[in-house]
PDB file of C-alpha atoms (C1' of nucleotides) in Angstrom:
ATOM      1  CA  UNK A1407      -4.685 134.136 -30.724  1.00  0.00           C
ATOM      2  CA  UNK A1408      -5.615 130.495 -31.110  1.00  0.00           C
ATOM      3  CA  UNK A1409      -8.019 129.173 -28.540  1.00  0.00           C
ATOM      4  CA  UNK A1410      -6.573 125.674 -28.951  1.00  0.00           C
ATOM      5  CA  UNK A1411      -3.632 126.606 -26.754  1.00  0.00           C
ATOM      6  CA  UNK A1412      -5.909 127.766 -23.959  1.00  0.00           C
ATOM      7  CA  UNK A1413      -8.087 124.756 -24.489  1.00  0.00           C
ATOM      8  CA  UNK A1414      -5.158 122.392 -24.112  1.00  0.00           C
ATOM      9  CA  UNK A1415      -4.027 124.113 -20.933  1.00  0.00           C
ATOM     10  CA  UNK A1416      -7.505 124.241 -19.433  1.00  0.00           C
ATOM     11  CA  UNK A1417      -7.336 120.646 -18.262  1.00  0.00           C
ATOM     12  CA  UNK A1418      -5.546 120.329 -14.890  1.00  0.00           C
ATOM     13  CA  UNK A1419      -3.593 117.189 -15.715  1.00  0.00           C
ATOM     14  CA  UNK A1420      -2.440 118.632 -19.012  1.00  0.00           C
ATOM     15  CA  UNK A1421      -1.252 121.784 -17.303  1.00  0.00           C
ATOM     16  CA  UNK A1422       0.633 119.617 -14.835  1.00  0.00           C
ATOM     17  CA  UNK A1423       2.221 117.757 -17.728  1.00  0.00           C
ATOM     18  CA  UNK A1424       3.380 121.011 -19.269  1.00  0.00           C
ATOM     19  CA  UNK A1425       4.836 122.127 -15.967  1.00  0.00           C
ATOM     20  CA  UNK A1426       6.584 118.801 -15.605  1.00  0.00           C
ATOM     21  CA  UNK A1427       8.067 119.073 -19.081  1.00  0.00           C
ATOM     22  CA  UNK A1428       9.464 122.460 -18.227  1.00  0.00           C
ATOM     23  CA  UNK A1429      12.102 120.595 -16.244  1.00  0.00           C
ATOM     24  CA  UNK A1430      13.038 118.509 -19.248  1.00  0.00           C
ATOM     25  CA  UNK A1431      11.795 115.887 -21.698  1.00  0.00           C
ATOM     26  CA  UNK A1432       9.939 112.936 -20.235  1.00  0.00           C
ATOM     27  CA  UNK A1433       8.614 109.613 -21.313  1.00  0.00           C
ATOM     28  CA  UNK A1434       4.943 108.627 -21.133  1.00  0.00           C
ATOM     29  CA  UNK A1435       5.469 106.207 -18.288  1.00  0.00           C
ATOM     30  CA  UNK A1436       7.430 108.725 -16.267  1.00  0.00           C
ATOM     31  CA  UNK A1437       4.741 111.322 -16.725  1.00  0.00           C
ATOM     32  CA  UNK A1438       2.021 108.899 -15.708  1.00  0.00           C
ATOM     33  CA  UNK A1439       3.967 107.885 -12.639  1.00  0.00           C
ATOM     34  CA  UNK A1440       4.781 111.399 -11.485  1.00  0.00           C
ATOM     35  CA  UNK A1441       1.226 112.576 -11.970  1.00  0.00           C
ATOM     36  CA  UNK A1442      -0.221 109.400 -10.512  1.00  0.00           C
ATOM     37  CA  UNK A1443      -2.535 108.844 -13.437  1.00  0.00           C
ATOM     38  CA  UNK A1444      -2.995 105.769 -15.614  1.00  0.00           C
ATOM     39  CA  UNK A1445      -0.893 105.372 -18.716  1.00  0.00           C
ATOM     40  CA  UNK A1446      -3.775 105.547 -21.210  1.00  0.00           C
ATOM     41  CA  UNK A1447      -4.918 108.875 -19.785  1.00  0.00           C
ATOM     42  CA  UNK A1448      -1.373 110.179 -20.005  1.00  0.00           C
ATOM     43  CA  UNK A1449      -1.212 109.122 -23.647  1.00  0.00           C
ATOM     44  CA  UNK A1450      -4.535 110.784 -24.371  1.00  0.00           C
ATOM     45  CA  UNK A1451      -3.541 114.041 -22.764  1.00  0.00           C
ATOM     46  CA  UNK A1452      -0.245 113.996 -24.584  1.00  0.00           C
ATOM     47  CA  UNK A1453      -2.090 113.484 -27.827  1.00  0.00           C
ATOM     48  CA  UNK A1454      -4.112 116.620 -27.171  1.00  0.00           C
ATOM     49  CA  UNK A1455      -0.967 118.543 -26.270  1.00  0.00           C
ATOM     50  CA  UNK A1456       0.673 117.224 -29.404  1.00  0.00           C
ATOM     51  CA  UNK A1457      -2.163 118.249 -31.681  1.00  0.00           C
ATOM     52  CA  UNK A1458      -2.271 121.672 -30.103  1.00  0.00           C
ATOM     53  CA  UNK A1459       1.423 122.051 -30.856  1.00  0.00           C
ATOM     54  CA  UNK A1460       2.451 122.461 -27.250  1.00  0.00           C
ATOM     55  CA  UNK A1461       4.687 119.403 -27.274  1.00  0.00           C
ATOM     56  CA  UNK A1462       6.615 117.280 -29.723  1.00  0.00           C
ATOM     57  CA  UNK A1463       7.616 113.620 -29.603  1.00  0.00           C
ATOM     58  CA  UNK A1464      10.746 111.739 -30.293  1.00  0.00           C
ATOM     59  CA  UNK A1465      10.552 107.996 -30.703  1.00  0.00           C
ATOM     60  CA  UNK A1466      13.297 106.160 -28.861  1.00  0.00           C
ATOM     61  CA  UNK A1467      12.913 102.420 -29.244  1.00  0.00           C
ATOM     62  CA  UNK A1468       9.488 101.610 -27.910  1.00  0.00           C
ATOM     63  CA  UNK A1469       9.401 104.755 -25.808  1.00  0.00           C
ATOM     64  CA  UNK A1470       8.219 108.206 -26.723  1.00  0.00           C
ATOM     65  CA  UNK A1471       9.973 111.183 -25.277  1.00  0.00           C
ATOM     66  CA  UNK A1472       7.821 114.258 -25.080  1.00  0.00           C
ATOM     67  CA  UNK A1473       9.167 117.787 -24.799  1.00  0.00           C
ATOM     68  CA  UNK A1474       7.786 121.303 -24.914  1.00  0.00           C
ATOM     69  CA  UNK A1475       7.741 123.295 -28.127  1.00  0.00           C
ATOM     70  CA  UNK A1476       8.710 126.977 -27.837  1.00  0.00           C
ATOM     71  CA  UNK A1477       6.320 128.366 -30.435  1.00  0.00           C
ATOM     72  CA  UNK A1478       3.028 128.402 -28.500  1.00  0.00           C
ATOM     73  CA  UNK A1479       4.722 130.045 -25.565  1.00  0.00           C
ATOM     74  CA  UNK A1480       6.104 132.673 -27.866  1.00  0.00           C
ATOM     75  CA  UNK A1481       2.642 133.315 -29.251  1.00  0.00           C
ATOM     76  CA  UNK A1482       1.212 133.486 -25.780  1.00  0.00           C
ATOM     77  CA  UNK A1483       3.844 135.990 -24.791  1.00  0.00           C
ATOM     78  CA  UNK A1484       3.119 138.143 -27.803  1.00  0.00           C
ATOM     79  CA  UNK A1485      -0.581 138.043 -27.113  1.00  0.00           C
ATOM     80  CA  UNK A1486      -0.099 138.860 -23.467  1.00  0.00           C
ATOM     81  CA  UNK A1487       2.067 141.830 -24.380  1.00  0.00           C
ATOM     82  CA  UNK A1488      -1.029 143.565 -25.721  1.00  0.00           C
ATOM     83  CA  UNK A1489      -2.370 143.513 -22.218  1.00  0.00           C
ATOM     84  CA  UNK A1490       0.757 144.832 -20.605  1.00  0.00           C
ATOM     85  CA  UNK A1491      -0.579 148.302 -19.966  1.00  0.00           C
ATOM     86  CA  UNK A1492      -3.522 146.625 -18.331  1.00  0.00           C
ATOM     87  CA  UNK A1493      -1.733 144.313 -15.959  1.00  0.00           C
ATOM     88  CA  UNK A1494       0.791 146.957 -15.114  1.00  0.00           C
ATOM     89  CA  UNK A1495      -2.206 149.114 -14.328  1.00  0.00           C
ATOM     90  CA  UNK A1496      -0.804 151.823 -16.517  1.00  0.00           C
ATOM     91  CA  UNK A1497      -3.846 153.222 -18.234  1.00  0.00           C
ATOM     92  CA  UNK A1498      -3.540 156.398 -20.150  1.00  0.00           C
ATOM     93  CA  UNK A1499      -4.529 159.584 -18.357  1.00  0.00           C
ATOM     94  CA  UNK A1500      -7.883 159.912 -20.039  1.00  0.00           C
ATOM     95  CA  UNK A1501      -8.998 156.556 -18.738  1.00  0.00           C
ATOM     96  CA  UNK A1502      -7.805 157.332 -15.255  1.00  0.00           C
ATOM     97  CA  UNK A1503      -9.566 160.665 -15.319  1.00  0.00           C
ATOM     98  CA  UNK A1504     -12.810 159.126 -16.506  1.00  0.00           C
ATOM     99  CA  UNK A1505     -12.612 156.354 -13.951  1.00  0.00           C
ATOM    100  CA  UNK A1506     -12.245 158.840 -11.103  1.00  0.00           C
ATOM    101  CA  UNK A1507     -15.172 160.869 -12.341  1.00  0.00           C
ATOM    102  CA  UNK A1508     -17.246 157.752 -12.482  1.00  0.00           C
ATOM    103  CA  UNK A1509     -16.208 156.618  -9.011  1.00  0.00           C
ATOM    104  CA  UNK A1510     -17.315 159.982  -7.641  1.00  0.00           C
ATOM    105  CA  UNK A1511     -20.713 159.645  -9.275  1.00  0.00           C
ATOM    106  CA  UNK A1512     -21.024 156.192  -7.783  1.00  0.00           C
ATOM    107  CA  UNK A1513     -20.374 157.665  -4.360  1.00  0.00           C
ATOM    108  CA  UNK A1514     -22.996 160.284  -4.934  1.00  0.00           C
ATOM    109  CA  UNK A1515     -25.705 157.847  -5.954  1.00  0.00           C
ATOM    110  CA  UNK A1516     -25.196 155.759  -2.837  1.00  0.00           C
ATOM    111  CA  UNK A1517     -25.156 158.728  -0.455  1.00  0.00           C
ATOM    112  CA  UNK A1518     -27.693 161.327   0.653  1.00  0.00           C
ATOM    113  CA  UNK A1519     -26.075 163.661  -1.892  1.00  0.00           C
ATOM    114  CA  UNK A1520     -24.938 166.740  -0.068  1.00  0.00           C
ATOM    115  CA  UNK A1521     -24.269 169.372  -2.716  1.00  0.00           C
ATOM    116  CA  UNK A1522     -20.650 169.740  -3.558  1.00  0.00           C
ATOM    117  CA  UNK A1523     -18.967 173.091  -3.130  1.00  0.00           C
TER     118      UNK A1523
ATOM    119  CA  UNK B1376      -1.364 128.460 -12.180  1.00  0.00           C
ATOM    120  CA  UNK B1377      -5.127 128.261 -12.114  1.00  0.00           C
ATOM    121  CA  UNK B1378      -6.689 126.362 -14.963  1.00  0.00           C
ATOM    122  CA  UNK B1379      -9.863 128.453 -14.666  1.00  0.00           C
ATOM    123  CA  UNK B1380      -8.191 131.291 -16.531  1.00  0.00           C
ATOM    124  CA  UNK B1381      -7.268 129.026 -19.427  1.00  0.00           C
ATOM    125  CA  UNK B1382     -10.677 127.448 -19.303  1.00  0.00           C
ATOM    126  CA  UNK B1383     -12.391 130.818 -19.576  1.00  0.00           C
ATOM    127  CA  UNK B1384     -10.213 131.806 -22.525  1.00  0.00           C
ATOM    128  CA  UNK B1385     -10.635 128.495 -24.306  1.00  0.00           C
ATOM    129  CA  UNK B1386     -14.015 129.456 -25.712  1.00  0.00           C
ATOM    130  CA  UNK B1387     -13.682 131.499 -28.929  1.00  0.00           C
ATOM    131  CA  UNK B1388     -16.441 133.970 -28.177  1.00  0.00           C
ATOM    132  CA  UNK B1389     -15.098 134.584 -24.707  1.00  0.00           C
ATOM    133  CA  UNK B1390     -11.636 135.234 -26.067  1.00  0.00           C
ATOM    134  CA  UNK B1391     -13.180 137.693 -28.521  1.00  0.00           C
ATOM    135  CA  UNK B1392     -14.930 139.417 -25.630  1.00  0.00           C
ATOM    136  CA  UNK B1393     -11.651 139.774 -23.773  1.00  0.00           C
ATOM    137  CA  UNK B1394      -9.994 141.203 -26.852  1.00  0.00           C
ATOM    138  CA  UNK B1395     -12.873 143.616 -27.301  1.00  0.00           C
ATOM    139  CA  UNK B1396     -12.617 144.761 -23.707  1.00  0.00           C
ATOM    140  CA  UNK B1397      -8.952 145.516 -24.196  1.00  0.00           C
ATOM    141  CA  UNK B1398     -10.093 148.589 -26.092  1.00  0.00           C
ATOM    142  CA  UNK B1399     -12.204 149.710 -23.167  1.00  0.00           C
ATOM    143  CA  UNK B1400     -15.225 148.845 -21.005  1.00  0.00           C
ATOM    144  CA  UNK B1401     -18.334 147.749 -22.828  1.00  0.00           C
ATOM    145  CA  UNK B1402     -21.937 147.045 -22.107  1.00  0.00           C
ATOM    146  CA  UNK B1403     -23.599 143.677 -22.660  1.00  0.00           C
ATOM    147  CA  UNK B1404     -25.611 144.853 -25.614  1.00  0.00           C
ATOM    148  CA  UNK B1405     -22.602 146.412 -27.298  1.00  0.00           C
ATOM    149  CA  UNK B1406     -20.638 143.228 -26.878  1.00  0.00           C
ATOM    150  CA  UNK B1407     -23.459 141.133 -28.287  1.00  0.00           C
ATOM    151  CA  UNK B1408     -23.792 143.447 -31.249  1.00  0.00           C
ATOM    152  CA  UNK B1409     -20.104 143.617 -32.096  1.00  0.00           C
ATOM    153  CA  UNK B1410     -19.683 139.868 -31.794  1.00  0.00           C
ATOM    154  CA  UNK B1411     -22.957 139.197 -33.610  1.00  0.00           C
ATOM    155  CA  UNK B1412     -24.199 136.838 -30.928  1.00  0.00           C
ATOM    156  CA  UNK B1413     -27.466 136.872 -29.008  1.00  0.00           C
ATOM    157  CA  UNK B1414     -27.722 138.792 -25.784  1.00  0.00           C
ATOM    158  CA  UNK B1415     -28.328 135.775 -23.523  1.00  0.00           C
ATOM    159  CA  UNK B1416     -25.200 134.078 -24.805  1.00  0.00           C
ATOM    160  CA  UNK B1417     -23.240 137.249 -24.202  1.00  0.00           C
ATOM    161  CA  UNK B1418     -24.536 137.376 -20.642  1.00  0.00           C
ATOM    162  CA  UNK B1419     -23.646 133.752 -20.080  1.00  0.00           C
ATOM    163  CA  UNK B1420     -20.130 134.163 -21.382  1.00  0.00           C
ATOM    164  CA  UNK B1421     -19.674 137.275 -19.297  1.00  0.00           C
ATOM    165  CA  UNK B1422     -20.815 135.368 -16.263  1.00  0.00           C
ATOM    166  CA  UNK B1423     -18.091 132.796 -16.859  1.00  0.00           C
ATOM    167  CA  UNK B1424     -15.517 135.528 -17.354  1.00  0.00           C
ATOM    168  CA  UNK B1425     -16.763 137.197 -14.200  1.00  0.00           C
ATOM    169  CA  UNK B1426     -16.506 134.059 -12.101  1.00  0.00           C
ATOM    170  CA  UNK B1427     -13.039 133.363 -13.441  1.00  0.00           C
ATOM    171  CA  UNK B1428     -12.012 136.849 -12.353  1.00  0.00           C
ATOM    172  CA  UNK B1429     -11.096 138.025 -15.827  1.00  0.00           C
ATOM    173  CA  UNK B1430     -13.658 140.830 -15.831  1.00  0.00           C
ATOM    174  CA  UNK B1431     -15.566 142.959 -13.370  1.00  0.00           C
ATOM    175  CA  UNK B1432     -18.928 144.669 -13.668  1.00  0.00           C
ATOM    176  CA  UNK B1433     -20.220 148.065 -12.841  1.00  0.00           C
ATOM    177  CA  UNK B1434     -23.944 148.624 -12.719  1.00  0.00           C
ATOM    178  CA  UNK B1435     -25.026 151.803 -14.448  1.00  0.00           C
ATOM    179  CA  UNK B1436     -28.781 152.175 -14.352  1.00  0.00           C
ATOM    180  CA  UNK B1437     -30.128 149.080 -16.033  1.00  0.00           C
ATOM    181  CA  UNK B1438     -26.903 148.493 -17.915  1.00  0.00           C
ATOM    182  CA  UNK B1439     -23.850 146.575 -16.849  1.00  0.00           C
ATOM    183  CA  UNK B1440     -20.485 147.782 -17.940  1.00  0.00           C
ATOM    184  CA  UNK B1441     -17.863 145.072 -18.097  1.00  0.00           C
ATOM    185  CA  UNK B1442     -14.150 145.706 -18.011  1.00  0.00           C
ATOM    186  CA  UNK B1443     -10.986 143.628 -17.771  1.00  0.00           C
ATOM    187  CA  UNK B1444      -9.319 142.971 -14.445  1.00  0.00           C
ATOM    188  CA  UNK B1445      -5.509 143.193 -14.409  1.00  0.00           C
ATOM    189  CA  UNK B1446      -4.846 140.412 -11.926  1.00  0.00           C
ATOM    190  CA  UNK B1447      -5.298 137.315 -14.127  1.00  0.00           C
ATOM    191  CA  UNK B1448      -3.095 138.836 -16.785  1.00  0.00           C
ATOM    192  CA  UNK B1449      -0.466 139.511 -14.199  1.00  0.00           C
ATOM    193  CA  UNK B1450      -0.628 135.905 -13.060  1.00  0.00           C
ATOM    194  CA  UNK B1451      -0.439 134.700 -16.616  1.00  0.00           C
ATOM    195  CA  UNK B1452       2.602 136.839 -17.210  1.00  0.00           C
ATOM    196  CA  UNK B1453       4.297 135.493 -14.123  1.00  0.00           C
ATOM    197  CA  UNK B1454       3.540 131.949 -15.145  1.00  0.00           C
ATOM    198  CA  UNK B1455       4.807 132.507 -18.667  1.00  0.00           C
ATOM    199  CA  UNK B1456       8.025 133.957 -17.333  1.00  0.00           C
ATOM    200  CA  UNK B1457       8.995 130.482 -16.151  1.00  0.00           C
ATOM    201  CA  UNK B1458       8.985 129.437 -19.778  1.00  0.00           C
ATOM    202  CA  UNK B1459      11.034 132.346 -20.994  1.00  0.00           C
ATOM    203  CA  UNK B1460      14.214 130.356 -21.540  1.00  0.00           C
ATOM    204  CA  UNK B1461      12.114 127.956 -23.545  1.00  0.00           C
ATOM    205  CA  UNK B1462      10.389 130.361 -25.897  1.00  0.00           C
ATOM    206  CA  UNK B1463      13.553 132.338 -26.321  1.00  0.00           C
ATOM    207  CA  UNK B1464      15.110 129.031 -27.289  1.00  0.00           C
ATOM    208  CA  UNK B1465      17.893 129.595 -24.837  1.00  0.00           C
ATOM    209  CA  UNK B1466      18.563 126.133 -23.553  1.00  0.00           C
ATOM    210  CA  UNK B1467      21.761 125.363 -21.790  1.00  0.00           C
ATOM    211  CA  UNK B1468      24.582 124.076 -23.942  1.00  0.00           C
ATOM    212  CA  UNK B1469      24.142 120.439 -23.052  1.00  0.00           C
ATOM    213  CA  UNK B1470      20.568 120.434 -24.316  1.00  0.00           C
ATOM    214  CA  UNK B1471      21.539 122.161 -27.529  1.00  0.00           C
ATOM    215  CA  UNK B1472      24.331 119.696 -28.095  1.00  0.00           C
ATOM    216  CA  UNK B1473      22.080 116.723 -27.500  1.00  0.00           C
ATOM    217  CA  UNK B1474      19.361 118.112 -29.731  1.00  0.00           C
ATOM    218  CA  UNK B1475      21.777 118.533 -32.637  1.00  0.00           C
ATOM    219  CA  UNK B1476      23.024 115.003 -32.232  1.00  0.00           C
ATOM    220  CA  UNK B1477      19.475 113.767 -32.318  1.00  0.00           C
ATOM    221  CA  UNK B1478      18.594 115.805 -35.389  1.00  0.00           C
ATOM    222  CA  UNK B1479      21.545 114.275 -37.211  1.00  0.00           C
ATOM    223  CA  UNK B1480      20.410 110.773 -36.369  1.00  0.00           C
ATOM    224  CA  UNK B1481      16.914 111.669 -37.513  1.00  0.00           C
ATOM    225  CA  UNK B1482      18.321 112.805 -40.856  1.00  0.00           C
ATOM    226  CA  UNK B1483      20.133 109.552 -41.233  1.00  0.00           C
ATOM    227  CA  UNK B1484      17.107 107.385 -40.511  1.00  0.00           C
ATOM    228  CA  UNK B1485      15.015 109.228 -43.097  1.00  0.00           C
ATOM    229  CA  UNK B1486      17.602 108.820 -45.861  1.00  0.00           C
ATOM    230  CA  UNK B1487      18.232 105.857 -48.130  1.00  0.00           C
ATOM    231  CA  UNK B1488      21.097 104.707 -45.877  1.00  0.00           C
ATOM    232  CA  UNK B1489      23.346 102.852 -48.347  1.00  0.00           C
ATOM    233  CA  UNK B1490      24.155 100.018 -45.957  1.00  0.00           C
ATOM    234  CA  UNK B1491      20.549  98.813 -45.586  1.00  0.00           C
ATOM    235  CA  UNK B1492      18.445  96.684 -47.940  1.00  0.00           C
TER     236      UNK B1492
ATOM    237  C1'  DT C 581     -47.788 152.704 -11.415  1.00  0.00           C
ATOM    238  C1'  DT C 582     -47.117 151.258 -15.866  1.00  0.00           C
ATOM    239  C1'  DT C 583     -44.058 150.727 -19.858  1.00  0.00           C
ATOM    240  C1'  DG C 584     -40.099 149.659 -22.430  1.00  0.00           C
ATOM    241  C1'  DA C 585     -35.157 148.850 -22.617  1.00  0.00           C
ATOM    242  C1'  DA C 586     -31.243 146.230 -20.905  1.00  0.00           C
ATOM    243  C1'  DT C 587     -29.798 142.246 -18.770  1.00  0.00           C
ATOM    244  C1'  DA C 588     -30.044 137.776 -16.299  1.00  0.00           C
ATOM    245  C1'  DT C 589     -31.896 133.216 -15.739  1.00  0.00           C
ATOM    246  C1'  DT C 590     -34.118 128.910 -16.798  1.00  0.00           C
ATOM    247  C1'  DC C 591     -35.143 124.922 -19.516  1.00  0.00           C
ATOM    248  C1'  DC C 592     -34.066 122.049 -23.256  1.00  0.00           C
ATOM    249  C1'  DT C 593     -31.166 119.611 -26.526  1.00  0.00           C
ATOM    250  C1'  DT C 594     -26.880 118.436 -28.487  1.00  0.00           C
ATOM    251  C1'  DT C 595     -22.145 117.795 -28.409  1.00  0.00           C
ATOM    252  C1'  DA C 596     -17.419 117.427 -26.508  1.00  0.00           C
ATOM    253  C1'  DC C 597     -14.603 115.426 -23.414  1.00  0.00           C
ATOM    254  C1'  DA C 598     -12.596 112.999 -19.325  1.00  0.00           C
ATOM    255  C1'  DG C 599     -11.772 108.657 -16.961  1.00  0.00           C
ATOM    256  C1'  DG C 600     -12.031 103.381 -16.657  1.00  0.00           C
ATOM    257  C1'  DA C 601     -11.210  99.055 -18.672  1.00  0.00           C
ATOM    258  C1'  DA C 602      -9.808  96.309 -22.213  1.00  0.00           C
ATOM    259  C1'  DT C 603      -7.234  95.634 -26.273  1.00  0.00           C
ATOM    260  C1'  DA C 604      -4.093  96.678 -30.128  1.00  0.00           C
ATOM    261  C1'  DT C 605       0.461  98.088 -31.613  1.00  0.00           C
ATOM    262  C1'  DT C 606       5.397  98.566 -31.645  1.00  0.00           C
ATOM    263  C1'  DC C 607       9.849  97.553 -30.381  1.00  0.00           C
ATOM    264  C1'  DC C 608      13.894  95.135 -28.302  1.00  0.00           C
ATOM    265  C1'  DA C 609      16.011  91.107 -26.450  1.00  0.00           C
ATOM    266  C1'  DT C 610      16.292  86.335 -26.478  1.00  0.00           C
TER     267       DT C 610
ATOM    268  C1'  DA D 765       9.748  83.884 -34.265  1.00  0.00           C
ATOM    269  C1'  DT D 766       8.289  84.900 -29.390  1.00  0.00           C
ATOM    270  C1'  DG D 767       7.568  87.318 -25.083  1.00  0.00           C
ATOM    271  C1'  DG D 768       7.408  91.270 -22.464  1.00  0.00           C
ATOM    272  C1'  DA D 769       7.640  96.257 -21.863  1.00  0.00           C
ATOM    273  C1'  DA D 770       6.058 100.770 -23.379  1.00  0.00           C
ATOM    274  C1'  DT D 771       2.638 103.118 -25.618  1.00  0.00           C
ATOM    275  C1'  DA D 772      -1.577 103.995 -28.377  1.00  0.00           C
ATOM    276  C1'  DT D 773      -6.347 103.136 -29.387  1.00  0.00           C
ATOM    277  C1'  DT D 774     -11.073 101.783 -28.800  1.00  0.00           C
ATOM    278  C1'  DC D 775     -15.416 101.403 -26.486  1.00  0.00           C
ATOM    279  C1'  DC D 776     -18.258 102.772 -22.864  1.00  0.00           C
ATOM    280  C1'  DT D 777     -20.355 105.959 -19.575  1.00  0.00           C
ATOM    281  C1'  DG D 778     -21.135 110.125 -17.046  1.00  0.00           C
ATOM    282  C1'  DT D 779     -20.880 114.918 -17.063  1.00  0.00           C
ATOM    283  C1'  DA D 780     -19.977 119.697 -18.287  1.00  0.00           C
ATOM    284  C1'  DA D 781     -20.884 123.151 -21.366  1.00  0.00           C
ATOM    285  C1'  DA D 782     -22.747 125.754 -25.431  1.00  0.00           C
ATOM    286  C1'  DG D 783     -26.554 127.623 -28.135  1.00  0.00           C
ATOM    287  C1'  DG D 784     -31.695 128.465 -28.844  1.00  0.00           C
ATOM    288  C1'  DA D 785     -35.950 130.015 -27.081  1.00  0.00           C
ATOM    289  C1'  DA D 786     -38.640 131.704 -23.649  1.00  0.00           C
ATOM    290  C1'  DT D 787     -39.154 134.103 -19.438  1.00  0.00           C
ATOM    291  C1'  DA D 788     -37.848 136.716 -15.282  1.00  0.00           C
ATOM    292  C1'  DT D 789     -35.713 140.789 -13.345  1.00  0.00           C
ATOM    293  C1'  DT D 790     -34.319 145.503 -12.861  1.00  0.00           C
ATOM    294  C1'  DC D 791     -34.258 150.198 -13.792  1.00  0.00           C
ATOM    295  C1'  DA D 792     -35.589 154.929 -15.557  1.00  0.00           C
ATOM    296  C1'  DA D 793     -38.939 157.735 -17.479  1.00  0.00           C
ATOM    297  C1'  DA D 794     -43.501 159.228 -18.169  1.00  0.00           C
TER     298       DA D 794
END
DNA sequence: TTTGAATATTCCTTTACAGGAATATTCCAT
DNA sequence: ATGGAATATTCCTGTAAAGGAATATTCAAA
């Protein structure tokens, strides 16, 4: 997995831009207005998003229409799939067994330790 | 969506740590060794991952065993789901129609265009 | 109680990056 | 050709963050 995608999304205004673009392509000025930021900052953030491959541009007269690119989201989805067993909290039985054992030993160390039957 | 998750994953070594922990809980020293980084840097990165909620610790004697927490991955999955139509490239028909029109005009502008010159 | 192993923290330096302000560029209409 | 709108770029400054080195802390065992 490329860290550039995470890096691009780690800036709040850029994440907001991405979420805005989910609703459809937008122009720089529209993005700046909706996010209440200055146009140069919008352009800079869009440049980062562009270089990270998260968006693409289309020149229309003197405007630039930015839209999301599917690829990074596909990659992200693939990457996240590796963690599916984790976030579904479906570990395999061995792990669950070991975790319970370990929890019990934790209990023992923090208690007066009455011998178990 | 919280940007802290993306921020935590935007650092290459931290992403490597997360991918290591997918295979199971690990101790600081083991992580440092496998990633070939120094122990203090491993501790620092783990601290960031801890504060972002991506991992949790369990103290075992003088060791600390770090493991992934499911929650952030669940959130990430939920967030990504909003983009599913996008990365599956299933736009509604109007968008597809407009995009094809635009591609055609792009082709034209990049060709010799007999009428010009 | 001392020792050594594992880990955390602090201090320092360097670098990356975000916002502000100003300016450059590009395009259409006139 | 010129002016104005939309956008990009540059320069500046402050700040966050990463790695290196050294040190502090914590724990178990002897």
